[in-house]
Amino acid sequence: MRIDSSEDYFQVALQRMGQAWDLYGEAEGGSHALAMYVSGVAVECLLRAFKRRRDATFDEKHDLRRLFKASGMLDFFPETLVARGISAEQAIVSFREFQADLNDIYDLWSNDYRYASETRLRSHLKSQGLTRGIKGDVLKAKALALLTASQRFMDKGVLQWKALSRRSKKS
Amino acid sequence: MESLVEKVQKILTRRFPPPARIDVEDEDGILGSVVSSEFRGMPTIDRVNAIWNTLDRALTPAERRRVLMIVAVTPDEELIHTHNV
């Protein structure tokens, strides 16, 4: 099946993010490995939607770093924010929080996770040093970290998408 | 008859009254945003739960499946997220 339109990718991104939360919150302790995989797919679909909106000629595959760049979503203009009433300090904090979300998404997701059992993924996260300082279920904790970062990224994407759509309708 | 967009708008407005801003639209599914100072300092999972607990109580399972995403942000976050668009 071939997905061609940015709108298709956008719709799938929203669906996958909701499904990731459903998987995380399932009774019997949740499906945390699958929730992590699905939330990363949501982010990938969102990036593809934005990228397709700008340029449909190049495929970044599943490389999130290249997709982050190609999407055009990451531009940050602190002077614009200050001009609109946000303090310079708050603008910097927001930028760093956003970068932290991107780091979490990049560190905690791989397309290979679709093959990973809960046990395998737990071992992998430990081997990568990503579970230090966590007490209790490390997979659940990292799933929540990834879903939180992914949701914040989706929030940004949805708001930008709506703003762009409003602008398209006006012009 | 009330559309699902109108129903979702009404449910969210009841839970997040003005000055919160609710914006809901239907484009192959319900998509919307709640912009409220109530979310300041609230963890993401609590925002997600605040939205979905509200909707789950008032929508049928079939209606719920049509809601794709409701973004929950503060007014400052809305501005920061969209300043580059």
PDB file of C-alpha atoms in Angstrom:
ATOM      1  CA  MET A   1       0.000   0.000   0.000  1.00  0.00           C
ATOM      2  CA  ARG A   2       1.349   3.398  -0.910  1.00  0.00           C
ATOM      3  CA  ILE A   3       0.692   6.446   1.263  1.00  0.00           C
ATOM      4  CA  ASP A   4       1.123   9.570  -0.811  1.00  0.00           C
ATOM      5  CA  SER A   5      -0.525  12.542   0.816  1.00  0.00           C
ATOM      6  CA  SER A   6       0.579  14.603   3.767  1.00  0.00           C
ATOM      7  CA  GLU A   7      -3.011  14.462   5.062  1.00  0.00           C
ATOM      8  CA  ASP A   8      -2.873  10.650   5.157  1.00  0.00           C
ATOM      9  CA  TYR A   9       0.307  10.722   7.222  1.00  0.00           C
ATOM     10  CA  PHE A  10      -1.182  13.333   9.539  1.00  0.00           C
ATOM     11  CA  GLN A  11      -4.328  11.286  10.189  1.00  0.00           C
ATOM     12  CA  VAL A  12      -2.275   8.159  10.904  1.00  0.00           C
ATOM     13  CA  ALA A  13      -0.009  10.101  13.260  1.00  0.00           C
ATOM     14  CA  LEU A  14      -3.006  11.138  15.366  1.00  0.00           C
ATOM     15  CA  GLN A  15      -4.438   7.626  15.396  1.00  0.00           C
ATOM     16  CA  ARG A  16      -1.140   6.004  16.356  1.00  0.00           C
ATOM     17  CA  MET A  17      -0.552   8.442  19.228  1.00  0.00           C
ATOM     18  CA  GLY A  18      -3.970   7.657  20.702  1.00  0.00           C
ATOM     19  CA  GLN A  19      -3.328   3.944  20.245  1.00  0.00           C
ATOM     20  CA  ALA A  20       0.046   4.282  22.000  1.00  0.00           C
ATOM     21  CA  TRP A  21      -1.667   5.729  25.091  1.00  0.00           C
ATOM     22  CA  ASP A  22      -4.293   2.975  24.953  1.00  0.00           C
ATOM     23  CA  LEU A  23      -1.534   0.347  24.886  1.00  0.00           C
ATOM     24  CA  TYR A  24       0.308   2.055  27.741  1.00  0.00           C
ATOM     25  CA  GLY A  25      -2.787   2.177  29.917  1.00  0.00           C
ATOM     26  CA  GLU A  26      -4.184  -1.273  29.166  1.00  0.00           C
ATOM     27  CA  ALA A  27      -5.402  -3.377  32.048  1.00  0.00           C
ATOM     28  CA  GLU A  28      -2.980  -6.100  33.208  1.00  0.00           C
ATOM     29  CA  GLY A  29      -0.072  -3.667  33.262  1.00  0.00           C
ATOM     30  CA  GLY A  30      -0.029  -2.341  29.717  1.00  0.00           C
ATOM     31  CA  SER A  31       1.898  -3.322  26.600  1.00  0.00           C
ATOM     32  CA  HIS A  32       4.841  -1.033  27.141  1.00  0.00           C
ATOM     33  CA  ALA A  33       7.180  -2.233  24.399  1.00  0.00           C
ATOM     34  CA  LEU A  34       4.435  -1.971  21.807  1.00  0.00           C
ATOM     35  CA  ALA A  35       3.308   1.396  23.187  1.00  0.00           C
ATOM     36  CA  MET A  36       6.854   2.672  22.691  1.00  0.00           C
ATOM     37  CA  TYR A  37       7.053   1.390  19.143  1.00  0.00           C
ATOM     38  CA  VAL A  38       3.660   2.829  18.213  1.00  0.00           C
ATOM     39  CA  SER A  39       4.373   6.253  19.714  1.00  0.00           C
ATOM     40  CA  GLY A  40       7.549   6.476  17.659  1.00  0.00           C
ATOM     41  CA  VAL A  41       5.580   5.571  14.553  1.00  0.00           C
ATOM     42  CA  ALA A  42       3.193   8.419  15.421  1.00  0.00           C
ATOM     43  CA  VAL A  43       6.094  10.868  15.503  1.00  0.00           C
ATOM     44  CA  GLU A  44       7.522   9.479  12.278  1.00  0.00           C
ATOM     45  CA  CYS A  45       4.145   9.842  10.538  1.00  0.00           C
ATOM     46  CA  LEU A  46       3.815  13.428  11.767  1.00  0.00           C
ATOM     47  CA  LEU A  47       7.279  14.291  10.476  1.00  0.00           C
ATOM     48  CA  ARG A  48       6.477  12.663   7.135  1.00  0.00           C
ATOM     49  CA  ALA A  49       3.256  14.681   6.941  1.00  0.00           C
ATOM     50  CA  PHE A  50       5.119  17.964   7.426  1.00  0.00           C
ATOM     51  CA  LYS A  51       7.941  16.893   5.150  1.00  0.00           C
ATOM     52  CA  ARG A  52       5.501  15.904   2.378  1.00  0.00           C
ATOM     53  CA  ARG A  53       3.806  19.247   2.715  1.00  0.00           C
ATOM     54  CA  ARG A  54       7.107  20.915   1.794  1.00  0.00           C
ATOM     55  CA  ASP A  55       8.720  18.405  -0.541  1.00  0.00           C
ATOM     56  CA  ALA A  56       7.658  14.966  -1.740  1.00  0.00           C
ATOM     57  CA  THR A  57      10.823  14.116  -3.608  1.00  0.00           C
ATOM     58  CA  PHE A  58      13.064  12.475  -1.028  1.00  0.00           C
ATOM     59  CA  ASP A  59      12.518   9.614   1.359  1.00  0.00           C
ATOM     60  CA  GLU A  60      14.344   9.739   4.702  1.00  0.00           C
ATOM     61  CA  LYS A  61      13.190   6.167   5.464  1.00  0.00           C
ATOM     62  CA  HIS A  62      12.966   5.774   9.243  1.00  0.00           C
ATOM     63  CA  ASP A  63      15.812   8.136  10.079  1.00  0.00           C
ATOM     64  CA  LEU A  64      14.260  10.438  12.655  1.00  0.00           C
ATOM     65  CA  ARG A  65      17.159  12.886  12.671  1.00  0.00           C
ATOM     66  CA  ARG A  66      16.838  13.488   8.948  1.00  0.00           C
ATOM     67  CA  LEU A  67      13.078  13.633   9.227  1.00  0.00           C
ATOM     68  CA  PHE A  68      13.265  16.176  12.076  1.00  0.00           C
ATOM     69  CA  LYS A  69      15.330  18.397   9.822  1.00  0.00           C
ATOM     70  CA  ALA A  70      13.291  17.818   6.662  1.00  0.00           C
ATOM     71  CA  SER A  71       9.975  18.482   8.410  1.00  0.00           C
ATOM     72  CA  GLY A  72      10.721  22.164   9.001  1.00  0.00           C
ATOM     73  CA  MET A  73       9.000  21.892  12.391  1.00  0.00           C
ATOM     74  CA  LEU A  74      12.029  22.725  14.491  1.00  0.00           C
ATOM     75  CA  ASP A  75      12.681  26.327  13.539  1.00  0.00           C
ATOM     76  CA  PHE A  76      12.920  28.465  16.640  1.00  0.00           C
ATOM     77  CA  PHE A  77      12.916  32.269  16.713  1.00  0.00           C
ATOM     78  CA  PRO A  78      13.322  33.571  20.284  1.00  0.00           C
ATOM     79  CA  GLU A  79      13.134  37.192  19.128  1.00  0.00           C
ATOM     80  CA  THR A  80       9.661  36.537  17.678  1.00  0.00           C
ATOM     81  CA  LEU A  81       8.507  35.058  20.979  1.00  0.00           C
ATOM     82  CA  VAL A  82       9.872  37.982  22.980  1.00  0.00           C
ATOM     83  CA  ALA A  83       8.123  40.396  20.610  1.00  0.00           C
ATOM     84  CA  ARG A  84       4.868  38.553  21.349  1.00  0.00           C
ATOM     85  CA  GLY A  85       5.209  38.864  25.104  1.00  0.00           C
ATOM     86  CA  ILE A  86       7.127  35.729  26.119  1.00  0.00           C
ATOM     87  CA  SER A  87      10.079  36.501  28.414  1.00  0.00           C
ATOM     88  CA  ALA A  88      13.562  35.786  27.060  1.00  0.00           C
ATOM     89  CA  GLU A  89      14.132  33.337  29.916  1.00  0.00           C
ATOM     90  CA  GLN A  90      10.905  31.463  29.183  1.00  0.00           C
ATOM     91  CA  ALA A  91      11.801  31.291  25.489  1.00  0.00           C
ATOM     92  CA  ILE A  92      15.137  29.657  26.359  1.00  0.00           C
ATOM     93  CA  VAL A  93      13.524  27.212  28.787  1.00  0.00           C
ATOM     94  CA  SER A  94      10.930  26.262  26.144  1.00  0.00           C
ATOM     95  CA  PHE A  95      13.626  25.696  23.554  1.00  0.00           C
ATOM     96  CA  ARG A  96      15.600  23.456  25.904  1.00  0.00           C
ATOM     97  CA  GLU A  97      12.511  21.504  26.968  1.00  0.00           C
ATOM     98  CA  PHE A  98      11.711  20.925  23.329  1.00  0.00           C
ATOM     99  CA  GLN A  99      15.259  19.769  22.635  1.00  0.00           C
ATOM    100  CA  ALA A 100      14.967  17.392  25.614  1.00  0.00           C
ATOM    101  CA  ASP A 101      11.795  15.940  24.089  1.00  0.00           C
ATOM    102  CA  LEU A 102      13.593  15.407  20.784  1.00  0.00           C
ATOM    103  CA  ASN A 103      16.464  13.716  22.619  1.00  0.00           C
ATOM    104  CA  ASP A 104      14.060  11.391  24.438  1.00  0.00           C
ATOM    105  CA  ILE A 105      12.326  10.471  21.193  1.00  0.00           C
ATOM    106  CA  TYR A 106      15.612   9.851  19.436  1.00  0.00           C
ATOM    107  CA  ASP A 107      17.115   7.853  22.341  1.00  0.00           C
ATOM    108  CA  LEU A 108      14.048   5.795  23.137  1.00  0.00           C
ATOM    109  CA  TRP A 109      12.750   4.783  19.721  1.00  0.00           C
ATOM    110  CA  SER A 110      13.980   2.627  16.917  1.00  0.00           C
ATOM    111  CA  ASN A 111      12.098   1.109  14.026  1.00  0.00           C
ATOM    112  CA  ASP A 112      13.582  -2.239  15.147  1.00  0.00           C
ATOM    113  CA  TYR A 113      11.416  -2.121  18.270  1.00  0.00           C
ATOM    114  CA  ARG A 114       8.628  -3.720  16.294  1.00  0.00           C
ATOM    115  CA  TYR A 115      10.554  -6.983  16.678  1.00  0.00           C
ATOM    116  CA  ALA A 116      11.352  -6.521  20.374  1.00  0.00           C
ATOM    117  CA  SER A 117       9.675  -8.454  23.175  1.00  0.00           C
ATOM    118  CA  GLU A 118       9.124  -6.711  26.502  1.00  0.00           C
ATOM    119  CA  THR A 119      12.086  -8.638  27.951  1.00  0.00           C
ATOM    120  CA  ARG A 120      14.356  -7.898  24.996  1.00  0.00           C
ATOM    121  CA  LEU A 121      13.549  -4.198  25.027  1.00  0.00           C
ATOM    122  CA  ARG A 122      14.063  -3.963  28.793  1.00  0.00           C
ATOM    123  CA  SER A 123      17.530  -5.536  28.374  1.00  0.00           C
ATOM    124  CA  HIS A 124      18.337  -3.242  25.478  1.00  0.00           C
ATOM    125  CA  LEU A 125      17.434  -0.094  27.422  1.00  0.00           C
ATOM    126  CA  LYS A 126      19.577  -1.263  30.343  1.00  0.00           C
ATOM    127  CA  SER A 127      22.525  -2.023  28.044  1.00  0.00           C
ATOM    128  CA  GLN A 128      22.256   1.478  26.598  1.00  0.00           C
ATOM    129  CA  GLY A 129      22.465   3.003  30.083  1.00  0.00           C
ATOM    130  CA  LEU A 130      18.998   4.510  29.735  1.00  0.00           C
ATOM    131  CA  THR A 131      17.539   3.079  32.919  1.00  0.00           C
ATOM    132  CA  ARG A 132      19.929   4.409  35.552  1.00  0.00           C
ATOM    133  CA  GLY A 133      18.279   5.735  38.654  1.00  0.00           C
ATOM    134  CA  ILE A 134      14.885   4.245  37.846  1.00  0.00           C
ATOM    135  CA  LYS A 135      13.230   2.262  40.596  1.00  0.00           C
ATOM    136  CA  GLY A 136      10.492  -0.236  39.756  1.00  0.00           C
ATOM    137  CA  ASP A 137       9.486  -1.201  36.227  1.00  0.00           C
ATOM    138  CA  VAL A 138      12.097   0.411  33.990  1.00  0.00           C
ATOM    139  CA  LEU A 139      10.242  -0.416  30.792  1.00  0.00           C
ATOM    140  CA  LYS A 140       7.074   1.255  32.057  1.00  0.00           C
ATOM    141  CA  ALA A 141       9.070   4.321  33.147  1.00  0.00           C
ATOM    142  CA  LYS A 142      10.816   4.658  29.792  1.00  0.00           C
ATOM    143  CA  ALA A 143       7.557   4.066  27.933  1.00  0.00           C
ATOM    144  CA  LEU A 144       6.010   6.950  29.852  1.00  0.00           C
ATOM    145  CA  ALA A 145       9.034   9.133  29.091  1.00  0.00           C
ATOM    146  CA  LEU A 146       8.797   8.383  25.380  1.00  0.00           C
ATOM    147  CA  LEU A 147       5.020   8.806  25.207  1.00  0.00           C
ATOM    148  CA  THR A 148       5.264  12.098  27.097  1.00  0.00           C
ATOM    149  CA  ALA A 149       7.904  13.459  24.727  1.00  0.00           C
ATOM    150  CA  SER A 150       5.982  12.148  21.709  1.00  0.00           C
ATOM    151  CA  GLN A 151       2.710  13.704  22.894  1.00  0.00           C
ATOM    152  CA  ARG A 152       4.370  17.084  23.408  1.00  0.00           C
ATOM    153  CA  PHE A 153       5.813  16.833  19.931  1.00  0.00           C
ATOM    154  CA  MET A 154       2.372  15.893  18.581  1.00  0.00           C
ATOM    155  CA  ASP A 155       0.840  18.878  20.394  1.00  0.00           C
ATOM    156  CA  LYS A 156       3.251  21.156  18.605  1.00  0.00           C
ATOM    157  CA  GLY A 157       2.540  19.413  15.306  1.00  0.00           C
ATOM    158  CA  VAL A 158      -1.230  19.627  15.615  1.00  0.00           C
ATOM    159  CA  LEU A 159      -1.149  23.327  16.473  1.00  0.00           C
ATOM    160  CA  GLN A 160       1.229  24.074  13.602  1.00  0.00           C
ATOM    161  CA  TRP A 161      -0.833  21.960  11.196  1.00  0.00           C
ATOM    162  CA  LYS A 162      -4.031  23.797  12.109  1.00  0.00           C
ATOM    163  CA  ALA A 163      -2.298  27.166  11.724  1.00  0.00           C
ATOM    164  CA  LEU A 164      -0.936  26.188   8.306  1.00  0.00           C
ATOM    165  CA  SER A 165      -4.339  24.876   7.200  1.00  0.00           C
ATOM    166  CA  ARG A 166      -6.028  28.117   8.263  1.00  0.00           C
ATOM    167  CA  ARG A 167      -3.453  30.073   6.272  1.00  0.00           C
ATOM    168  CA  SER A 168      -3.965  27.857   3.187  1.00  0.00           C
ATOM    169  CA  LYS A 169      -7.721  28.367   3.323  1.00  0.00           C
ATOM    170  CA  LYS A 170      -7.306  32.155   3.514  1.00  0.00           C
ATOM    171  CA  SER A 171      -4.954  32.381   0.528  1.00  0.00           C
TER     172      SER A 171
ATOM    173  CA  MET B   1     -29.486  16.975  15.461  1.00  0.00           C
ATOM    174  CA  GLU B   2     -26.279  17.833  17.270  1.00  0.00           C
ATOM    175  CA  SER B   3     -23.133  16.871  15.362  1.00  0.00           C
ATOM    176  CA  LEU B   4     -20.245  15.112  17.084  1.00  0.00           C
ATOM    177  CA  VAL B   5     -18.114  18.256  16.708  1.00  0.00           C
ATOM    178  CA  GLU B   6     -20.751  20.291  18.525  1.00  0.00           C
ATOM    179  CA  LYS B   7     -21.113  17.624  21.196  1.00  0.00           C
ATOM    180  CA  VAL B   8     -17.360  17.460  21.848  1.00  0.00           C
ATOM    181  CA  GLN B   9     -17.133  21.260  21.887  1.00  0.00           C
ATOM    182  CA  LYS B  10     -19.948  21.412  24.449  1.00  0.00           C
ATOM    183  CA  ILE B  11     -18.471  18.682  26.679  1.00  0.00           C
ATOM    184  CA  LEU B  12     -15.043  20.317  26.722  1.00  0.00           C
ATOM    185  CA  THR B  13     -16.450  23.810  27.276  1.00  0.00           C
ATOM    186  CA  ARG B  14     -18.387  22.535  30.287  1.00  0.00           C
ATOM    187  CA  ARG B  15     -15.184  21.063  31.766  1.00  0.00           C
ATOM    188  CA  PHE B  16     -12.888  23.925  30.657  1.00  0.00           C
ATOM    189  CA  PRO B  17     -15.031  27.077  30.745  1.00  0.00           C
ATOM    190  CA  PRO B  18     -13.822  30.507  29.498  1.00  0.00           C
ATOM    191  CA  PRO B  19     -11.277  32.009  29.550  1.00  0.00           C
ATOM    192  CA  ALA B  20     -10.129  28.587  28.281  1.00  0.00           C
ATOM    193  CA  ARG B  21     -10.417  28.359  24.486  1.00  0.00           C
ATOM    194  CA  ILE B  22     -11.787  25.240  22.799  1.00  0.00           C
ATOM    195  CA  ASP B  23     -11.343  24.682  19.086  1.00  0.00           C
ATOM    196  CA  VAL B  24     -12.767  21.482  17.581  1.00  0.00           C
ATOM    197  CA  GLU B  25     -13.064  20.496  13.938  1.00  0.00           C
ATOM    198  CA  ASP B  26     -13.971  17.388  11.961  1.00  0.00           C
ATOM    199  CA  GLU B  27     -11.716  16.420   9.100  1.00  0.00           C
ATOM    200  CA  ASP B  28     -11.951  12.633   8.763  1.00  0.00           C
ATOM    201  CA  GLY B  29     -12.106  12.536  12.550  1.00  0.00           C
ATOM    202  CA  ILE B  30     -12.374  14.979  15.403  1.00  0.00           C
ATOM    203  CA  LEU B  31      -9.283  17.073  16.057  1.00  0.00           C
ATOM    204  CA  GLY B  32      -9.078  19.893  18.528  1.00  0.00           C
ATOM    205  CA  SER B  33      -7.294  21.893  21.147  1.00  0.00           C
ATOM    206  CA  VAL B  34      -7.986  23.126  24.648  1.00  0.00           C
ATOM    207  CA  VAL B  35      -5.937  26.188  25.569  1.00  0.00           C
ATOM    208  CA  SER B  36      -6.121  26.742  29.306  1.00  0.00           C
ATOM    209  CA  SER B  37      -3.973  28.086  32.135  1.00  0.00           C
ATOM    210  CA  GLU B  38      -5.208  25.090  34.122  1.00  0.00           C
ATOM    211  CA  PHE B  39      -2.544  22.991  32.381  1.00  0.00           C
ATOM    212  CA  ARG B  40       0.321  25.091  33.733  1.00  0.00           C
ATOM    213  CA  GLY B  41       2.672  22.775  35.618  1.00  0.00           C
ATOM    214  CA  MET B  42       0.519  19.734  34.868  1.00  0.00           C
ATOM    215  CA  PRO B  43       2.387  16.640  33.586  1.00  0.00           C
ATOM    216  CA  THR B  44       1.533  15.470  30.075  1.00  0.00           C
ATOM    217  CA  ILE B  45      -0.094  12.237  31.198  1.00  0.00           C
ATOM    218  CA  ASP B  46      -2.376  14.170  33.568  1.00  0.00           C
ATOM    219  CA  ARG B  47      -3.405  16.478  30.706  1.00  0.00           C
ATOM    220  CA  VAL B  48      -4.155  13.458  28.510  1.00  0.00           C
ATOM    221  CA  ASN B  49      -6.186  11.909  31.326  1.00  0.00           C
ATOM    222  CA  ALA B  50      -8.042  15.187  32.015  1.00  0.00           C
ATOM    223  CA  ILE B  51      -9.189  15.358  28.395  1.00  0.00           C
ATOM    224  CA  TRP B  52     -10.003  11.677  27.918  1.00  0.00           C
ATOM    225  CA  ASN B  53     -11.680  11.139  31.292  1.00  0.00           C
ATOM    226  CA  THR B  54     -13.988  14.022  30.372  1.00  0.00           C
ATOM    227  CA  LEU B  55     -14.742  12.636  26.916  1.00  0.00           C
ATOM    228  CA  ASP B  56     -15.012   8.992  28.010  1.00  0.00           C
ATOM    229  CA  ARG B  57     -17.721   9.893  30.496  1.00  0.00           C
ATOM    230  CA  ALA B  58     -19.862  11.656  27.896  1.00  0.00           C
ATOM    231  CA  LEU B  59     -19.282   9.904  24.559  1.00  0.00           C
ATOM    232  CA  THR B  60     -20.362   6.492  23.353  1.00  0.00           C
ATOM    233  CA  PRO B  61     -17.532   4.087  22.405  1.00  0.00           C
ATOM    234  CA  ALA B  62     -18.320   4.678  18.709  1.00  0.00           C
ATOM    235  CA  GLU B  63     -18.170   8.454  19.171  1.00  0.00           C
ATOM    236  CA  ARG B  64     -14.950   8.173  21.162  1.00  0.00           C
ATOM    237  CA  ARG B  65     -13.293   6.256  18.339  1.00  0.00           C
ATOM    238  CA  ARG B  66     -13.953   9.198  16.015  1.00  0.00           C
ATOM    239  CA  VAL B  67     -11.981  11.586  18.236  1.00  0.00           C
ATOM    240  CA  LEU B  68      -8.393  11.540  16.960  1.00  0.00           C
ATOM    241  CA  MET B  69      -6.683  13.981  19.277  1.00  0.00           C
ATOM    242  CA  ILE B  70      -7.409  16.905  21.564  1.00  0.00           C
ATOM    243  CA  VAL B  71      -4.287  18.906  22.331  1.00  0.00           C
ATOM    244  CA  ALA B  72      -4.058  20.344  25.854  1.00  0.00           C
ATOM    245  CA  VAL B  73      -1.756  23.354  26.182  1.00  0.00           C
ATOM    246  CA  THR B  74      -1.360  26.590  28.116  1.00  0.00           C
ATOM    247  CA  PRO B  75      -1.723  29.934  26.270  1.00  0.00           C
ATOM    248  CA  ASP B  76       2.063  30.438  26.356  1.00  0.00           C
ATOM    249  CA  GLU B  77       2.707  26.955  25.001  1.00  0.00           C
ATOM    250  CA  GLU B  78       0.287  27.579  22.132  1.00  0.00           C
ATOM    251  CA  LEU B  79       2.203  30.706  21.196  1.00  0.00           C
ATOM    252  CA  ILE B  80       5.582  28.985  21.504  1.00  0.00           C
ATOM    253  CA  HIS B  81       4.493  25.968  19.445  1.00  0.00           C
ATOM    254  CA  THR B  82       3.172  28.049  16.557  1.00  0.00           C
ATOM    255  CA  HIS B  83       5.463  31.088  16.502  1.00  0.00           C
ATOM    256  CA  ASN B  84       7.476  29.703  13.571  1.00  0.00           C
ATOM    257  CA  VAL B  85       4.510  28.963  11.308  1.00  0.00           C
TER     258      VAL B  85
END
